[in-house]
Amino acid sequence: MTATVAGSQAALKVLYPSGELPKSINDMFVLHKRLKKETDFVGELAYVPLQNANPQGSSADFATAQANIVQGNYLRSALTRVTHHGVARVTGEAAEAAVKSEGALVDLWDNETRGIATTEMASLATYLYGTGDATLGQILSGQATTTVTLATSTNMNYFELGMTLRVVSALGASPVVRVEASRAVVTGIDRRNRTLTFALPLTTHATGTIAGDWLVRSGDQSTAASTVITGLSAYVAGGTTPGTLFGLNRNADPVRLAGQAIDYTGWAAEDAVVDASAQCGFQGIGYPSVLAINNIDFANMKKSLASKIIYDRANTKKAEHSFSGVTIEGEAGPIELVADPFCPRNKAFLLKMDAFSLFSLKAAPHLNKFDGMDFMRRPDADAYEVRFVFYGNVKCKNPGPHVQLQNVGL
């Protein structure tokens, strides 16, 4: 029979019966898929308890042990939610035209809903590795022209055709947001040469843009507070003064409260992983078992490892090259290497996965149908809309046993 809007609504109910995304979409996003999901983030905020020291009433002398009594050190962070929206729209004309072929309207809704759901998942997958400032790439040159070249470390996977961008002056929570004179919509991408093309020079779209500025998705720019999830780069900040995160000052015990960030410039990548695991083991606060790494850096590591493998030629009659999976022996057993295209280039994260979760109000993200409507008719336009939404943040209950490996393979 001919497809109708009602038939398309029925299709949405099949694809998203409880508002959650189909498994096929989730499978595309490696770290997001592996993270534990908690979907009961109710209330204004959530307190996350941490313990970074045990009781200290200890001594060879009993009376001194009593005098030395200090209880364990218990802390908490106050995790807040952020909101992110994905909206897809089909015009009334497109809907009318689609019903001329059987099933076309259903396909149109299917493509649009899957597409915007995938866009929202890609945003989450990107920001899982970030600090919460939403920056995607740094401008290297060409800002006064229609084609902008980005820095060599930029992950071009973060950008898409039709994406609207804003320009900010720096990393962090309070950059200068360049004045938006007109919408900077990406009209062309050369991913291998790291260029983005716009209809007008970027300095025309965003007044005052200079080399060294950063690009963010329009609406995600940070102005004093993060508008996107706070990711691994914030939780595993390392350093001697990692500062305050969600109300928790981490400077008193930076390793246990903010992990470690180690520069591995000049190291073989596999040796860097072994060393990072040893650094965690030395601290004695947990043993990570997963390394999230960008696909290109993972491939380079596999090529480096290939020369160190001993092949058992006696038990095979055919030659084999390379390998499908990689594990590296760590302090407490094998470390699984997971290639994720959303992980930043030349950076990797050694993680104890049970320390992290994606803490949200309902699924992350989910079809916004609180009122029971799978899609809505626009009151101000001849169009229909479907909406996806995310309410939540990344939660970490034990920041210590993790390492941010910087400059991997450089």
Short mmCIF file of C-alpha atoms in Angstrom, two decimals:
data_model
loop_
_atom_site.label_atom_id
_atom_site.label_comp_id
_atom_site.label_asym_id
_atom_site.label_seq_id
_atom_site.Cartn_x
_atom_site.Cartn_y
_atom_site.Cartn_z
CA MET A 1 0.00 0.00 0.00
CA THR A 2 1.06 3.64 -0.31
CA ALA A 3 3.22 4.94 2.54
CA THR A 4 1.66 7.50 4.84
CA VAL A 5 2.84 9.68 7.71
CA ALA A 6 1.05 7.24 10.03
CA GLY A 7 3.01 4.41 8.45
CA SER A 8 6.22 6.32 9.02
CA GLN A 9 5.31 6.80 12.68
CA ALA A 10 4.79 3.05 12.93
CA ALA A 11 8.26 2.58 11.44
CA LEU A 12 9.74 4.86 14.09
CA LYS A 13 8.07 2.79 16.80
CA VAL A 14 9.75 -0.32 15.37
CA LEU A 15 13.16 1.31 15.05
CA TYR A 16 13.03 3.08 18.43
CA PRO A 17 10.47 1.14 20.52
CA SER A 18 11.59 2.66 23.83
CA GLY A 19 13.35 5.67 22.37
CA GLU A 20 16.75 3.95 22.38
CA LEU A 21 18.95 3.74 19.31
CA PRO A 22 19.20 0.47 17.38
CA LYS A 23 22.18 -1.75 18.16
CA SER A 24 23.49 -1.29 14.62
CA ILE A 25 24.08 2.42 15.29
CA ASN A 26 25.70 1.85 18.69
CA ASP A 27 28.11 -0.70 17.23
CA MET A 28 29.75 2.01 15.12
CA PHE A 29 31.10 3.86 18.16
CA VAL A 30 33.79 1.87 19.94
CA LEU A 31 34.36 3.57 23.29
CA HIS A 32 30.73 4.61 23.68
CA LYS A 33 29.71 0.97 23.20
CA ARG A 34 32.15 -0.26 25.87
CA LEU A 35 31.25 2.28 28.53
CA LYS A 36 28.83 1.17 31.21
CA LYS A 37 25.46 2.91 30.77
CA GLU A 38 23.55 4.30 33.73
CA THR A 39 20.23 5.86 32.80
CA ASP A 40 18.90 7.12 36.14
CA PHE A 41 20.60 10.53 36.41
CA VAL A 42 17.66 12.23 38.10
CA GLY A 43 17.76 15.36 40.25
CA GLU A 44 19.75 18.52 39.72
CA LEU A 45 23.18 16.89 40.17
CA ALA A 46 24.78 13.66 41.38
CA TYR A 47 27.44 13.33 44.06
CA VAL A 48 30.18 10.87 43.11
CA PRO A 49 32.10 9.58 46.17
CA LEU A 50 35.86 9.00 46.00
CA GLN A 51 38.39 7.63 48.48
CA ASN A 52 42.04 8.47 47.88
CA ALA A 53 43.61 7.42 51.22
CA ASN A 54 43.14 4.66 53.80
CA PRO A 55 43.05 5.15 57.61
CA GLN A 56 46.53 5.98 58.99
CA GLY A 57 46.48 4.80 62.61
CA SER A 58 49.66 2.73 62.24
CA SER A 59 52.87 2.34 64.23
CA ALA A 60 55.21 -0.26 65.80
CA ASP A 61 54.13 1.24 69.13
CA PHE A 62 50.46 0.77 70.16
CA ALA A 63 50.07 4.14 71.86
CA THR A 64 51.65 5.87 68.89
CA ALA A 65 49.35 3.98 66.53
CA GLN A 66 46.43 5.35 68.52
CA ALA A 67 47.88 8.86 68.38
CA ASN A 68 48.37 8.51 64.63
CA ILE A 69 44.73 7.75 63.96
CA VAL A 70 43.50 9.63 60.91
CA GLN A 71 40.48 8.28 59.10
CA GLY A 72 40.51 7.49 55.42
CA ASN A 73 40.23 10.47 53.13
CA TYR A 74 36.79 10.62 51.53
CA LEU A 75 35.93 13.13 48.83
CA ARG A 76 33.13 13.74 46.39
CA SER A 77 32.52 15.51 43.14
CA ALA A 78 29.23 17.12 42.16
CA LEU A 79 28.47 15.88 38.65
CA THR A 80 26.15 18.03 36.58
CA ARG A 81 24.24 17.23 33.41
CA VAL A 82 24.63 18.79 29.99
CA THR A 83 22.08 18.68 27.20
CA HIS A 84 22.60 18.01 23.50
CA HIS A 85 19.97 17.98 20.76
CA GLY A 86 19.74 16.38 17.33
CA VAL A 87 16.92 17.49 15.04
CA ALA A 88 15.99 16.15 11.60
CA ARG A 89 13.30 17.70 9.44
CA VAL A 90 11.33 16.52 6.42
CA THR A 91 9.35 19.15 4.53
CA GLY A 92 5.73 18.63 3.71
CA GLU A 93 6.56 18.78 0.01
CA ALA A 94 9.18 16.03 0.38
CA ALA A 95 6.71 13.92 2.33
CA GLU A 96 4.02 14.39 -0.34
CA ALA A 97 6.47 13.58 -3.13
CA ALA A 98 7.73 10.48 -1.33
CA VAL A 99 4.34 8.81 -1.14
CA LYS A 100 4.26 8.49 -4.93
CA SER A 101 6.31 5.31 -4.56
CA GLU A 102 5.40 2.61 -2.06
CA GLY A 103 7.50 2.75 1.09
CA ALA A 104 9.41 5.86 0.00
CA LEU A 105 8.25 8.00 2.89
CA VAL A 106 9.17 5.28 5.37
CA ASP A 107 12.63 5.13 3.80
CA LEU A 108 12.91 8.90 3.95
CA TRP A 109 12.07 8.96 7.67
CA ASP A 110 14.37 5.99 8.27
CA ASN A 111 17.30 7.71 6.54
CA GLU A 112 16.76 11.02 8.29
CA THR A 113 16.25 9.55 11.76
CA ARG A 114 19.20 7.19 11.46
CA GLY A 115 21.28 10.03 10.09
CA ILE A 116 20.61 12.49 12.91
CA ALA A 117 20.91 9.70 15.51
CA THR A 118 24.32 8.85 14.05
CA THR A 119 25.33 12.52 14.14
CA GLU A 120 24.44 12.70 17.84
CA MET A 121 26.35 9.50 18.55
CA ALA A 122 29.36 10.89 16.68
CA SER A 123 29.23 14.03 18.83
CA LEU A 124 29.19 11.94 21.99
CA ALA A 125 31.99 9.72 20.67
CA THR A 126 34.08 12.82 19.92
CA TYR A 127 33.48 14.57 23.23
CA LEU A 128 34.17 11.36 25.22
CA TYR A 129 37.85 12.11 24.65
CA GLY A 130 37.69 15.85 25.27
CA THR A 131 37.87 18.22 28.20
CA GLY A 132 34.38 19.65 27.85
CA ASP A 133 35.40 22.70 25.81
CA ALA A 134 34.02 21.19 22.54
CA THR A 135 37.05 22.19 20.44
CA LEU A 136 37.45 20.06 17.30
CA GLY A 137 40.52 21.35 15.48
CA GLN A 138 42.98 24.24 15.36
CA ILE A 139 43.33 26.60 12.41
CA LEU A 140 46.80 26.47 10.86
CA SER A 141 46.36 28.83 7.90
CA GLY A 142 44.01 30.09 5.20
CA GLN A 143 41.51 31.78 7.50
CA ALA A 144 41.35 34.81 5.15
CA THR A 145 40.33 32.55 2.26
CA THR A 146 37.43 30.16 1.65
CA THR A 147 39.67 27.12 2.28
CA VAL A 148 41.15 26.70 5.76
CA THR A 149 44.00 24.32 6.61
CA LEU A 150 43.92 22.71 10.04
CA ALA A 151 46.81 21.65 12.29
CA THR A 152 48.53 18.33 11.63
CA SER A 153 47.16 16.80 14.84
CA THR A 154 43.54 17.44 13.81
CA ASN A 155 41.21 14.44 13.59
CA MET A 156 39.25 15.18 10.42
CA ASN A 157 36.71 12.57 11.44
CA TYR A 158 35.20 15.28 13.66
CA PHE A 159 33.96 17.31 10.66
CA GLU A 160 31.13 16.73 8.16
CA LEU A 161 29.70 18.44 5.10
CA GLY A 162 26.90 20.81 6.04
CA MET A 163 28.22 21.22 9.59
CA THR A 164 27.96 24.77 10.98
CA LEU A 165 31.04 25.91 12.92
CA ARG A 166 31.98 28.70 15.29
CA VAL A 167 35.47 30.02 16.05
CA VAL A 168 36.96 30.42 19.54
CA SER A 169 40.31 31.89 20.51
CA ALA A 170 41.67 29.13 22.76
CA LEU A 171 41.18 25.85 24.52
CA GLY A 172 39.43 25.82 27.88
CA ALA A 173 36.21 26.96 29.46
CA SER A 174 36.38 30.71 28.80
CA PRO A 175 37.73 31.52 25.34
CA VAL A 176 36.89 34.55 23.26
CA VAL A 177 34.09 33.51 20.90
CA ARG A 178 34.62 35.24 17.55
CA VAL A 179 31.67 37.32 16.37
CA GLU A 180 29.46 35.35 13.97
CA ALA A 181 28.79 37.66 11.03
CA SER A 182 27.27 34.83 8.99
CA ARG A 183 26.90 31.07 9.37
CA ALA A 184 30.13 29.20 8.58
CA VAL A 185 28.77 26.05 6.91
CA VAL A 186 31.26 23.47 5.66
CA THR A 187 30.82 23.11 1.88
CA GLY A 188 33.90 20.98 1.19
CA ILE A 189 36.32 18.71 3.04
CA ASP A 190 39.70 17.35 1.98
CA ARG A 191 40.33 14.90 4.81
CA ARG A 192 43.79 13.82 3.74
CA ASN A 193 45.08 17.38 3.37
CA ARG A 194 43.14 18.61 6.42
CA THR A 195 41.22 21.44 4.73
CA LEU A 196 37.70 22.79 5.16
CA THR A 197 35.96 24.94 2.55
CA PHE A 198 33.31 27.59 3.25
CA ALA A 199 31.15 29.79 1.02
CA LEU A 200 33.04 32.91 2.15
CA PRO A 201 36.44 33.50 3.75
CA LEU A 202 36.32 32.30 7.35
CA THR A 203 37.28 35.78 8.55
CA THR A 204 34.10 37.03 6.88
CA HIS A 205 31.97 34.42 8.58
CA ALA A 206 33.68 34.92 11.95
CA THR A 207 35.10 38.40 12.53
CA GLY A 208 38.58 38.53 14.02
CA THR A 209 39.55 34.91 13.27
CA ILE A 210 43.33 34.34 13.28
CA ALA A 211 45.68 31.40 12.83
CA GLY A 212 45.80 29.42 16.05
CA ASP A 213 42.08 29.81 16.76
CA TRP A 214 39.92 26.72 17.26
CA LEU A 215 36.78 25.43 15.56
CA VAL A 216 33.72 24.14 17.44
CA ARG A 217 30.29 22.96 16.35
CA SER A 218 27.92 25.95 16.40
CA GLY A 219 26.09 26.03 19.72
CA ASP A 220 28.63 23.83 21.52
CA GLN A 221 31.11 26.65 22.25
CA SER A 222 32.01 27.02 25.90
CA THR A 223 31.35 30.32 27.68
CA ALA A 224 32.49 29.87 31.29
CA ALA A 225 30.75 26.48 31.63
CA SER A 226 30.89 23.37 29.45
CA THR A 227 27.94 22.80 27.16
CA VAL A 228 29.06 19.27 26.18
CA ILE A 229 30.11 16.22 28.18
CA THR A 230 33.37 16.29 30.12
CA GLY A 231 35.54 13.51 28.74
CA LEU A 232 38.71 11.54 29.38
CA SER A 233 41.14 14.40 28.81
CA ALA A 234 39.62 16.21 31.80
CA TYR A 235 39.36 13.21 34.12
CA VAL A 236 42.82 11.89 33.19
CA ALA A 237 44.49 15.30 33.17
CA GLY A 238 47.69 14.35 34.99
CA GLY A 239 50.21 17.00 35.97
CA THR A 240 51.01 18.41 39.40
CA THR A 241 48.13 20.90 39.52
CA PRO A 242 45.17 19.40 37.63
CA GLY A 243 42.84 21.87 39.36
CA THR A 244 39.17 21.56 40.21
CA LEU A 245 36.66 19.38 38.37
CA PHE A 246 32.98 19.28 39.38
CA GLY A 247 33.78 20.97 42.66
CA LEU A 248 36.62 18.58 43.58
CA ASN A 249 40.07 20.17 44.03
CA ARG A 250 42.51 17.51 42.82
CA ASN A 251 45.80 19.27 43.57
CA ALA A 252 46.35 17.63 46.98
CA ASP A 253 46.77 14.17 45.41
CA PRO A 254 46.92 14.65 41.64
CA VAL A 255 47.77 11.07 40.60
CA ARG A 256 44.94 9.45 42.53
CA LEU A 257 42.45 12.18 41.71
CA ALA A 258 43.43 13.01 38.11
CA GLY A 259 45.45 10.06 36.78
CA GLN A 260 48.67 10.57 34.86
CA ALA A 261 49.51 12.27 31.56
CA ILE A 262 52.89 11.17 30.22
CA ASP A 263 54.78 12.42 27.17
CA TYR A 264 56.07 9.48 25.11
CA THR A 265 57.77 11.42 22.34
CA GLY A 266 60.43 9.21 20.73
CA TRP A 267 59.16 5.97 22.28
CA ALA A 268 58.04 2.93 20.31
CA ALA A 269 54.28 2.93 20.87
CA GLU A 270 54.21 -0.61 22.28
CA ASP A 271 56.99 0.27 24.74
CA ALA A 272 54.99 3.33 25.82
CA VAL A 273 52.02 1.10 26.65
CA VAL A 274 54.18 -1.22 28.75
CA ASP A 275 55.67 1.75 30.61
CA ALA A 276 52.25 3.35 31.20
CA SER A 277 50.98 0.08 32.65
CA ALA A 278 53.99 -0.06 34.97
CA GLN A 279 53.35 3.52 36.10
CA CYS A 280 49.81 2.49 37.10
CA GLY A 281 51.06 -0.65 38.83
CA PHE A 282 53.66 1.33 40.74
CA GLN A 283 50.94 3.58 42.16
CA GLY A 284 49.06 0.50 43.38
CA ILE A 285 45.56 1.85 42.88
CA GLY A 286 44.26 -0.36 40.08
CA TYR A 287 45.26 -1.99 36.85
CA PRO A 288 43.92 -0.77 33.51
CA SER A 289 43.25 -3.37 30.84
CA VAL A 290 42.11 -1.42 27.75
CA LEU A 291 44.03 1.02 25.56
CA ALA A 292 41.89 3.28 23.37
CA ILE A 293 43.92 4.52 20.42
CA ASN A 294 43.29 6.13 17.03
CA ASN A 295 43.13 3.76 14.03
CA ILE A 296 46.19 5.26 12.32
CA ASP A 297 48.31 5.08 15.47
CA PHE A 298 47.05 1.53 16.02
CA ALA A 299 48.07 0.56 12.48
CA ASN A 300 51.53 2.04 13.01
CA MET A 301 51.87 0.05 16.22
CA LYS A 302 50.89 -3.16 14.41
CA LYS A 303 53.53 -2.50 11.77
CA SER A 304 56.11 -1.91 14.48
CA LEU A 305 55.10 -5.09 16.29
CA ALA A 306 55.24 -7.17 13.10
CA SER A 307 59.05 -7.23 13.17
CA LYS A 308 59.00 -8.50 16.77
CA ILE A 309 56.68 -11.47 16.23
CA ILE A 310 57.99 -15.04 15.98
CA TYR A 311 55.96 -17.12 13.52
CA ASP A 312 55.51 -20.86 14.08
CA ARG A 313 56.30 -22.02 10.56
CA ALA A 314 56.23 -25.73 11.44
CA ASN A 315 52.46 -25.74 12.00
CA THR A 316 51.26 -23.81 8.98
CA LYS A 317 51.34 -24.37 5.23
CA LYS A 318 50.46 -20.87 4.14
CA ALA A 319 52.00 -17.50 4.71
CA GLU A 320 50.09 -14.98 6.81
CA HIS A 321 50.76 -11.28 7.26
CA SER A 322 49.66 -8.97 10.05
CA PHE A 323 47.03 -9.88 12.69
CA SER A 324 43.45 -9.00 13.55
CA GLY A 325 43.82 -8.14 17.24
CA VAL A 326 46.59 -6.94 19.51
CA THR A 327 47.17 -7.39 23.22
CA ILE A 328 50.21 -6.27 25.15
CA GLU A 329 51.20 -7.85 28.43
CA GLY A 330 50.70 -5.34 31.23
CA GLU A 331 51.32 -5.29 34.95
CA ALA A 332 48.31 -7.47 35.78
CA GLY A 333 47.64 -9.30 32.54
CA PRO A 334 46.94 -8.54 28.89
CA ILE A 335 46.00 -5.04 27.77
CA GLU A 336 43.54 -5.01 24.89
CA LEU A 337 44.17 -2.41 22.20
CA VAL A 338 40.99 -0.89 20.82
CA ALA A 339 41.10 1.20 17.65
CA ASP A 340 38.65 4.11 17.75
CA PRO A 341 38.47 6.65 14.91
CA PHE A 342 37.22 9.28 17.37
CA CYS A 343 40.31 9.06 19.58
CA PRO A 344 42.60 12.07 18.94
CA ARG A 345 45.68 11.45 16.79
CA ASN A 346 48.98 10.74 18.58
CA LYS A 347 47.17 10.27 21.87
CA ALA A 348 45.96 7.14 23.65
CA PHE A 349 44.19 6.36 26.91
CA LEU A 350 45.03 3.42 29.15
CA LEU A 351 41.82 2.73 31.03
CA LYS A 352 40.23 0.62 33.73
CA MET A 353 36.81 0.49 32.13
CA ASP A 354 34.75 -0.19 35.26
CA ALA A 355 35.81 3.21 36.63
CA PHE A 356 33.83 5.07 33.96
CA SER A 357 30.20 5.19 32.94
CA LEU A 358 27.95 7.28 30.75
CA PHE A 359 25.48 8.64 33.29
CA SER A 360 22.33 9.99 31.69
CA LEU A 361 18.64 10.61 32.06
CA LYS A 362 17.23 7.81 29.89
CA ALA A 363 19.32 6.40 27.03
CA ALA A 364 22.23 8.36 25.63
CA PRO A 365 20.93 9.67 23.30
CA HIS A 366 17.24 8.81 22.89
CA LEU A 367 14.27 9.75 20.76
CA ASN A 368 12.56 12.66 22.47
CA LYS A 369 9.02 11.33 22.89
CA PHE A 370 8.13 12.23 26.47
CA ASP A 371 4.72 13.40 25.29
CA GLY A 372 4.16 10.16 23.37
CA MET A 373 4.72 11.72 19.94
CA ASP A 374 7.43 10.13 17.83
CA PHE A 375 7.58 13.17 15.58
CA MET A 376 5.90 16.54 15.45
CA ARG A 377 4.33 18.81 12.85
CA ARG A 378 6.05 22.19 12.88
CA PRO A 379 3.63 25.03 13.77
CA ASP A 380 5.70 27.62 11.90
CA ALA A 381 6.65 25.67 8.74
CA ASP A 382 5.39 23.07 6.31
CA ALA A 383 7.56 20.36 7.84
CA TYR A 384 7.76 17.40 10.20
CA GLU A 385 10.54 16.91 12.79
CA VAL A 386 12.09 14.09 14.75
CA ARG A 387 14.20 14.99 17.77
CA PHE A 388 16.93 13.15 19.66
CA VAL A 389 18.29 14.37 22.97
CA PHE A 390 20.98 13.56 25.52
CA TYR A 391 20.82 14.61 29.18
CA GLY A 392 23.85 13.50 31.17
CA ASN A 393 27.60 13.37 31.50
CA VAL A 394 30.58 11.05 31.93
CA LYS A 395 30.99 9.73 35.48
CA CYS A 396 34.29 8.52 36.95
CA LYS A 397 34.33 6.83 40.35
CA ASN A 398 38.10 6.18 40.43
CA PRO A 399 40.29 8.57 38.39
CA GLY A 400 43.66 7.24 39.59
CA PRO A 401 44.50 4.09 37.60
CA HIS A 402 44.54 5.70 34.17
CA VAL A 403 47.16 7.20 31.88
CA GLN A 404 46.83 9.65 29.02
CA LEU A 405 49.65 8.74 26.63
CA GLN A 406 50.68 11.89 24.81
CA ASN A 407 52.64 12.18 21.53
CA VAL A 408 52.33 8.45 20.82
CA GLY A 409 54.39 7.50 17.77
CA LEU A 410 56.05 10.89 17.43
#
